PDB file of C-alpha atoms in Angstrom:
ATOM      1  CA  UNK A 220      58.264  87.633  94.086  1.00 63.00           C
ATOM      2  CA  UNK A 221      58.904  87.578  90.419  1.00 59.00           C
ATOM      3  CA  UNK A 222      55.248  88.214  89.576  1.00 67.00           C
ATOM      4  CA  UNK A 223      55.353  91.420  92.009  1.00 66.00           C
ATOM      5  CA  UNK A 224      58.448  92.524  90.480  1.00 69.00           C
ATOM      6  CA  UNK A 225      56.936  92.094  86.675  1.00 67.00           C
ATOM      7  CA  UNK A 226      54.215  94.379  87.976  1.00 61.00           C
ATOM      8  CA  UNK A 227      56.463  97.048  89.266  1.00 62.00           C
ATOM      9  CA  UNK A 228      58.435  96.874  85.993  1.00 63.00           C
ATOM     10  CA  UNK A 229      55.280  96.900  83.835  1.00 53.00           C
ATOM     11  CA  UNK A 230      53.790  99.762  85.708  1.00 64.00           C
ATOM     12  CA  UNK A 231      57.015 101.869  85.572  1.00 59.00           C
ATOM     13  CA  UNK A 232      56.842 101.565  81.784  1.00 69.00           C
ATOM     14  CA  UNK A 233      53.240 102.818  81.872  1.00 66.00           C
ATOM     15  CA  UNK A 234      52.202  99.637  80.316  1.00 61.00           C
ATOM     16  CA  UNK A 235      49.265  99.579  82.863  1.00 65.00           C
ATOM     17  CA  UNK A 236      46.328  98.687  80.641  1.00 66.00           C
ATOM     18  CA  UNK A 237      47.647  95.812  78.689  1.00 70.00           C
ATOM     19  CA  UNK A 238      47.120  92.035  78.447  1.00 74.00           C
ATOM     20  CA  UNK A 239      50.624  91.968  79.870  1.00 78.00           C
ATOM     21  CA  UNK A 240      49.233  93.872  82.883  1.00 78.00           C
ATOM     22  CA  UNK A 241      46.256  91.702  83.330  1.00 81.00           C
ATOM     23  CA  UNK A 242      48.114  88.380  83.080  1.00 82.00           C
ATOM     24  CA  UNK A 243      50.699  89.683  85.834  1.00 82.00           C
ATOM     25  CA  UNK A 244      47.684  90.667  87.796  1.00 87.00           C
ATOM     26  CA  UNK A 245      45.912  87.373  87.541  1.00 85.00           C
ATOM     27  CA  UNK A 246      49.146  85.337  88.083  1.00 86.00           C
ATOM     28  CA  UNK A 247      49.476  87.487  91.444  1.00 88.00           C
ATOM     29  CA  UNK A 248      45.874  87.036  92.308  1.00 89.00           C
ATOM     30  CA  UNK A 249      46.134  83.097  91.876  1.00 88.00           C
ATOM     31  CA  UNK A 250      49.409  83.127  93.831  1.00 88.00           C
ATOM     32  CA  UNK A 251      48.164  85.127  96.722  1.00 89.00           C
ATOM     33  CA  UNK A 252      44.802  82.661  96.830  1.00 91.00           C
ATOM     34  CA  UNK A 253      46.944  79.563  96.488  1.00 89.00           C
ATOM     35  CA  UNK A 254      49.054  80.661  99.683  1.00 91.00           C
ATOM     36  CA  UNK A 255      45.757  81.787 101.564  1.00 93.00           C
ATOM     37  CA  UNK A 256      46.258  85.403 101.444  1.00 93.00           C
ATOM     38  CA  UNK A 257      42.729  86.019 100.378  1.00 94.00           C
ATOM     39  CA  UNK A 258      42.511  89.886 100.756  1.00 93.00           C
ATOM     40  CA  UNK A 259      45.649  90.227  98.120  1.00 92.00           C
ATOM     41  CA  UNK A 260      44.192  87.653  95.922  1.00 93.00           C
ATOM     42  CA  UNK A 261      40.832  89.804  95.730  1.00 96.00           C
ATOM     43  CA  UNK A 262      42.764  93.031  95.372  1.00 94.00           C
ATOM     44  CA  UNK A 263      44.878  91.807  92.217  1.00 92.00           C
ATOM     45  CA  UNK A 264      42.042  89.948  91.038  1.00 95.00           C
ATOM     46  CA  UNK A 265      39.585  93.104  90.948  1.00 96.00           C
ATOM     47  CA  UNK A 266      42.362  95.005  89.168  1.00 92.00           C
ATOM     48  CA  UNK A 267      42.788  92.485  86.743  1.00 92.00           C
ATOM     49  CA  UNK A 268      39.217  91.990  85.932  1.00 95.00           C
ATOM     50  CA  UNK A 269      38.576  95.796  85.584  1.00 93.00           C
ATOM     51  CA  UNK A 270      41.591  96.137  83.268  1.00 92.00           C
ATOM     52  CA  UNK A 271      40.305  92.915  81.213  1.00 92.00           C
ATOM     53  CA  UNK A 272      36.863  94.641  81.118  1.00 95.00           C
ATOM     54  CA  UNK A 273      38.427  97.507  79.776  1.00 93.00           C
ATOM     55  CA  UNK A 274      40.420  95.808  77.001  1.00 91.00           C
ATOM     56  CA  UNK A 275      38.211  92.977  75.942  1.00 93.00           C
ATOM     57  CA  UNK A 276      34.886  93.987  77.249  1.00 95.00           C
ATOM     58  CA  UNK A 277      32.810  91.433  79.286  1.00 95.00           C
ATOM     59  CA  UNK A 278      32.153  88.995  76.348  1.00 95.00           C
ATOM     60  CA  UNK A 279      35.624  87.590  76.211  1.00 93.00           C
ATOM     61  CA  UNK A 280      37.099  84.435  77.849  1.00 90.00           C
ATOM     62  CA  UNK A 281      39.648  86.267  79.563  1.00 91.00           C
ATOM     63  CA  UNK A 282      37.051  88.469  81.403  1.00 95.00           C
ATOM     64  CA  UNK A 283      34.911  85.196  81.956  1.00 93.00           C
ATOM     65  CA  UNK A 284      37.828  83.202  83.546  1.00 91.00           C
ATOM     66  CA  UNK A 285      38.912  86.178  85.854  1.00 93.00           C
ATOM     67  CA  UNK A 286      35.345  86.809  86.955  1.00 95.00           C
ATOM     68  CA  UNK A 287      34.950  82.846  87.778  1.00 92.00           C
ATOM     69  CA  UNK A 288      38.264  82.868  89.535  1.00 91.00           C
ATOM     70  CA  UNK A 289      37.230  86.095  91.518  1.00 94.00           C
ATOM     71  CA  UNK A 290      33.862  84.421  92.572  1.00 92.00           C
ATOM     72  CA  UNK A 291      35.919  81.485  94.039  1.00 90.00           C
ATOM     73  CA  UNK A 292      38.199  83.891  95.866  1.00 94.00           C
ATOM     74  CA  UNK A 293      35.115  85.528  97.637  1.00 94.00           C
ATOM     75  CA  UNK A 294      34.091  82.165  98.531  1.00 90.00           C
ATOM     76  CA  UNK A 295      37.189  81.531 100.127  1.00 90.00           C
ATOM     77  CA  UNK A 296      36.305  84.491 102.468  1.00 93.00           C
ATOM     78  CA  UNK A 297      33.063  83.504 103.128  1.00 91.00           C
ATOM     79  CA  UNK A 298      31.223  86.291 101.022  1.00 93.00           C
ATOM     80  CA  UNK A 299      28.794  84.170  99.357  1.00 89.00           C
ATOM     81  CA  UNK A 300      27.000  86.760  97.967  1.00 91.00           C
ATOM     82  CA  UNK A 301      29.832  88.060  95.788  1.00 94.00           C
ATOM     83  CA  UNK A 302      30.669  84.342  94.986  1.00 91.00           C
ATOM     84  CA  UNK A 303      27.113  83.728  93.959  1.00 90.00           C
ATOM     85  CA  UNK A 304      26.929  87.398  91.868  1.00 94.00           C
ATOM     86  CA  UNK A 305      30.321  86.744  90.073  1.00 95.00           C
ATOM     87  CA  UNK A 306      30.097  83.068  89.616  1.00 92.00           C
ATOM     88  CA  UNK A 307      26.506  83.181  88.009  1.00 92.00           C
ATOM     89  CA  UNK A 308      27.421  85.938  85.857  1.00 96.00           C
ATOM     90  CA  UNK A 309      30.567  83.896  84.516  1.00 93.00           C
ATOM     91  CA  UNK A 310      27.975  80.874  83.928  1.00 93.00           C
ATOM     92  CA  UNK A 311      25.871  83.163  81.991  1.00 96.00           C
ATOM     93  CA  UNK A 312      28.412  84.931  79.832  1.00 96.00           C
ATOM     94  CA  UNK A 313      30.431  81.511  79.237  1.00 94.00           C
ATOM     95  CA  UNK A 314      27.099  80.115  77.789  1.00 95.00           C
ATOM     96  CA  UNK A 315      26.418  83.159  75.778  1.00 96.00           C
ATOM     97  CA  UNK A 316      29.831  83.679  74.336  1.00 94.00           C
ATOM     98  CA  UNK A 317      31.270  80.215  74.034  1.00 91.00           C
ATOM     99  CA  UNK A 318      28.456  78.015  73.768  1.00 92.00           C
ATOM    100  CA  UNK A 319      26.893  75.340  76.050  1.00 91.00           C
ATOM    101  CA  UNK A 320      29.523  72.506  75.022  1.00 88.00           C
ATOM    102  CA  UNK A 321      32.564  74.416  76.126  1.00 87.00           C
ATOM    103  CA  UNK A 322      34.868  73.498  78.962  1.00 84.00           C
ATOM    104  CA  UNK A 323      34.743  76.846  80.670  1.00 87.00           C
ATOM    105  CA  UNK A 324      31.023  76.507  80.773  1.00 91.00           C
ATOM    106  CA  UNK A 325      31.402  73.247  82.019  1.00 89.00           C
ATOM    107  CA  UNK A 326      33.644  74.461  84.699  1.00 87.00           C
ATOM    108  CA  UNK A 327      31.063  77.463  85.473  1.00 90.00           C
ATOM    109  CA  UNK A 328      28.534  74.935  85.761  1.00 91.00           C
ATOM    110  CA  UNK A 329      30.739  73.050  88.256  1.00 88.00           C
ATOM    111  CA  UNK A 330      31.180  76.247  90.458  1.00 87.00           C
ATOM    112  CA  UNK A 331      27.414  77.090  90.571  1.00 89.00           C
ATOM    113  CA  UNK A 332      26.590  73.634  91.356  1.00 89.00           C
ATOM    114  CA  UNK A 333      28.623  74.488  94.945  1.00 86.00           C
ATOM    115  CA  UNK A 334      26.199  77.564  95.215  1.00 86.00           C
ATOM    116  CA  UNK A 335      23.148  75.490  94.644  1.00 86.00           C
ATOM    117  CA  UNK A 336      24.470  73.027  97.219  1.00 86.00           C
ATOM    118  CA  UNK A 337      25.229  75.766  99.674  1.00 84.00           C
ATOM    119  CA  UNK A 338      21.736  76.983  99.185  1.00 84.00           C
ATOM    120  CA  UNK A 339      20.513  73.381  99.928  1.00 88.00           C
ATOM    121  CA  UNK A 340      19.351  72.869  96.367  1.00 88.00           C
ATOM    122  CA  UNK A 341      20.740  69.456  96.178  1.00 89.00           C
ATOM    123  CA  UNK A 342      18.812  68.244  92.828  1.00 91.00           C
ATOM    124  CA  UNK A 343      19.870  71.226  90.786  1.00 89.00           C
ATOM    125  CA  UNK A 344      23.508  71.035  91.870  1.00 89.00           C
ATOM    126  CA  UNK A 345      23.352  67.389  90.902  1.00 89.00           C
ATOM    127  CA  UNK A 346      21.744  68.325  87.507  1.00 91.00           C
ATOM    128  CA  UNK A 347      24.570  70.862  86.960  1.00 91.00           C
ATOM    129  CA  UNK A 348      27.320  68.765  88.032  1.00 89.00           C
ATOM    130  CA  UNK A 349      26.052  66.215  85.826  1.00 89.00           C
ATOM    131  CA  UNK A 350      25.778  68.470  82.752  1.00 91.00           C
ATOM    132  CA  UNK A 351      29.334  69.581  83.267  1.00 88.00           C
ATOM    133  CA  UNK A 352      30.542  65.967  83.382  1.00 85.00           C
ATOM    134  CA  UNK A 353      28.730  65.235  79.879  1.00 85.00           C
ATOM    135  CA  UNK A 354      30.288  68.364  78.603  1.00 85.00           C
ATOM    136  CA  UNK A 355      33.622  67.216  79.762  1.00 79.00           C
ATOM    137  CA  UNK A 356      33.159  63.825  78.194  1.00 77.00           C
ATOM    138  CA  UNK A 357      32.134  64.883  74.881  1.00 79.00           C
ATOM    139  CA  UNK A 358      35.120  67.288  74.867  1.00 74.00           C
ATOM    140  CA  UNK A 359      37.748  64.559  75.860  1.00 67.00           C
ATOM    141  CA  UNK A 360      38.865  64.504  72.384  1.00 56.00           C
ATOM    142  CA  UNK A 361      40.253  67.881  72.860  1.00 60.00           C
ATOM    143  CA  UNK A 362      41.149  67.718  76.705  1.00 52.00           C
ATOM    144  CA  UNK A 363      43.847  65.526  78.441  1.00 56.00           C
ATOM    145  CA  UNK A 364      42.208  62.433  79.729  1.00 49.00           C
ATOM    146  CA  UNK A 365      43.119  63.602  83.416  1.00 48.00           C
ATOM    147  CA  UNK A 366      41.853  67.050  82.928  1.00 54.00           C
ATOM    148  CA  UNK A 367      41.433  68.611  86.380  1.00 52.00           C
ATOM    149  CA  UNK A 368      38.268  70.131  85.959  1.00 55.00           C
ATOM    150  CA  UNK A 369      36.470  66.944  84.791  1.00 53.00           C
ATOM    151  CA  UNK A 370      38.333  65.538  88.215  1.00 57.00           C
ATOM    152  CA  UNK A 371      36.783  68.514  90.093  1.00 58.00           C
ATOM    153  CA  UNK A 372      33.242  67.963  88.618  1.00 57.00           C
ATOM    154  CA  UNK A 373      33.448  64.178  89.808  1.00 57.00           C
ATOM    155  CA  UNK A 374      34.299  65.167  93.145  1.00 56.00           C
ATOM    156  CA  UNK A 375      31.554  67.827  93.425  1.00 55.00           C
ATOM    157  CA  UNK A 376      29.140  65.043  92.110  1.00 58.00           C
ATOM    158  CA  UNK A 377      30.639  62.833  95.170  1.00 55.00           C
ATOM    159  CA  UNK A 378      29.965  65.778  97.539  1.00 52.00           C
ATOM    160  CA  UNK A 379      26.377  66.037  96.417  1.00 55.00           C
ATOM    161  CA  UNK A 380      25.727  62.382  96.946  1.00 52.00           C
ATOM    162  CA  UNK A 381      26.991  62.554 100.237  1.00 53.00           C
ATOM    163  CA  UNK A 382      25.097  65.679 101.116  1.00 54.00           C
ATOM    164  CA  UNK A 383      22.135  63.731  99.999  1.00 52.00           C
ATOM    165  CA  UNK A 384      22.840  60.621 101.738  1.00 50.00           C
ATOM    166  CA  UNK A 385      23.290  58.581  98.556  1.00 49.00           C
ATOM    167  CA  UNK A 386      26.130  56.936  99.666  1.00 42.00           C
ATOM    168  CA  UNK A 387      25.884  54.043  97.341  1.00 45.00           C
ATOM    169  CA  UNK A 388      26.479  56.458  94.421  1.00 45.00           C
ATOM    170  CA  UNK A 389      29.708  57.739  96.021  1.00 38.00           C
ATOM    171  CA  UNK A 390      31.935  55.233  94.360  1.00 42.00           C
ATOM    172  CA  UNK A 391      30.558  56.001  90.873  1.00 42.00           C
ATOM    173  CA  UNK A 392      31.496  59.623  91.439  1.00 41.00           C
ATOM    174  CA  UNK A 393      34.791  58.715  92.815  1.00 40.00           C
TER     175      UNK A 393
END
């Protein structure tokens, strides 16, 4: 409710191409995704992506994060092609812009590991997930010990082991 009200106020003030606008749209996109209204989530996410690109360009962490989130939102509605396109682009840009030891790159690796798993490439999914875990471990000095993204990567690894019938390794990943 409040995010939508903030969006309306921001638009009435003709502040539609601003960082604030992208933040509001991103918040709405995430909120709608959380409650399961995926079409609204994608609508606000695409608006945020377009404005973010116009303000910062594609080689900016805000653009990369919105792009990666949109990939996940498309996955939620079963659009695996857009999921793959957006997620692969976020992976490429995060490595190029932020480097191969950045947590955002690790998160993109985790998302792309899902794509590999969906496409039946279990070995590549495992390798991407393991790389993401290694990055998170290397970054633990700057991350919270219970960082959600590290936990997500460990869960992805468990799914990969399960998919590959490597049941003895699931306990390690969990």
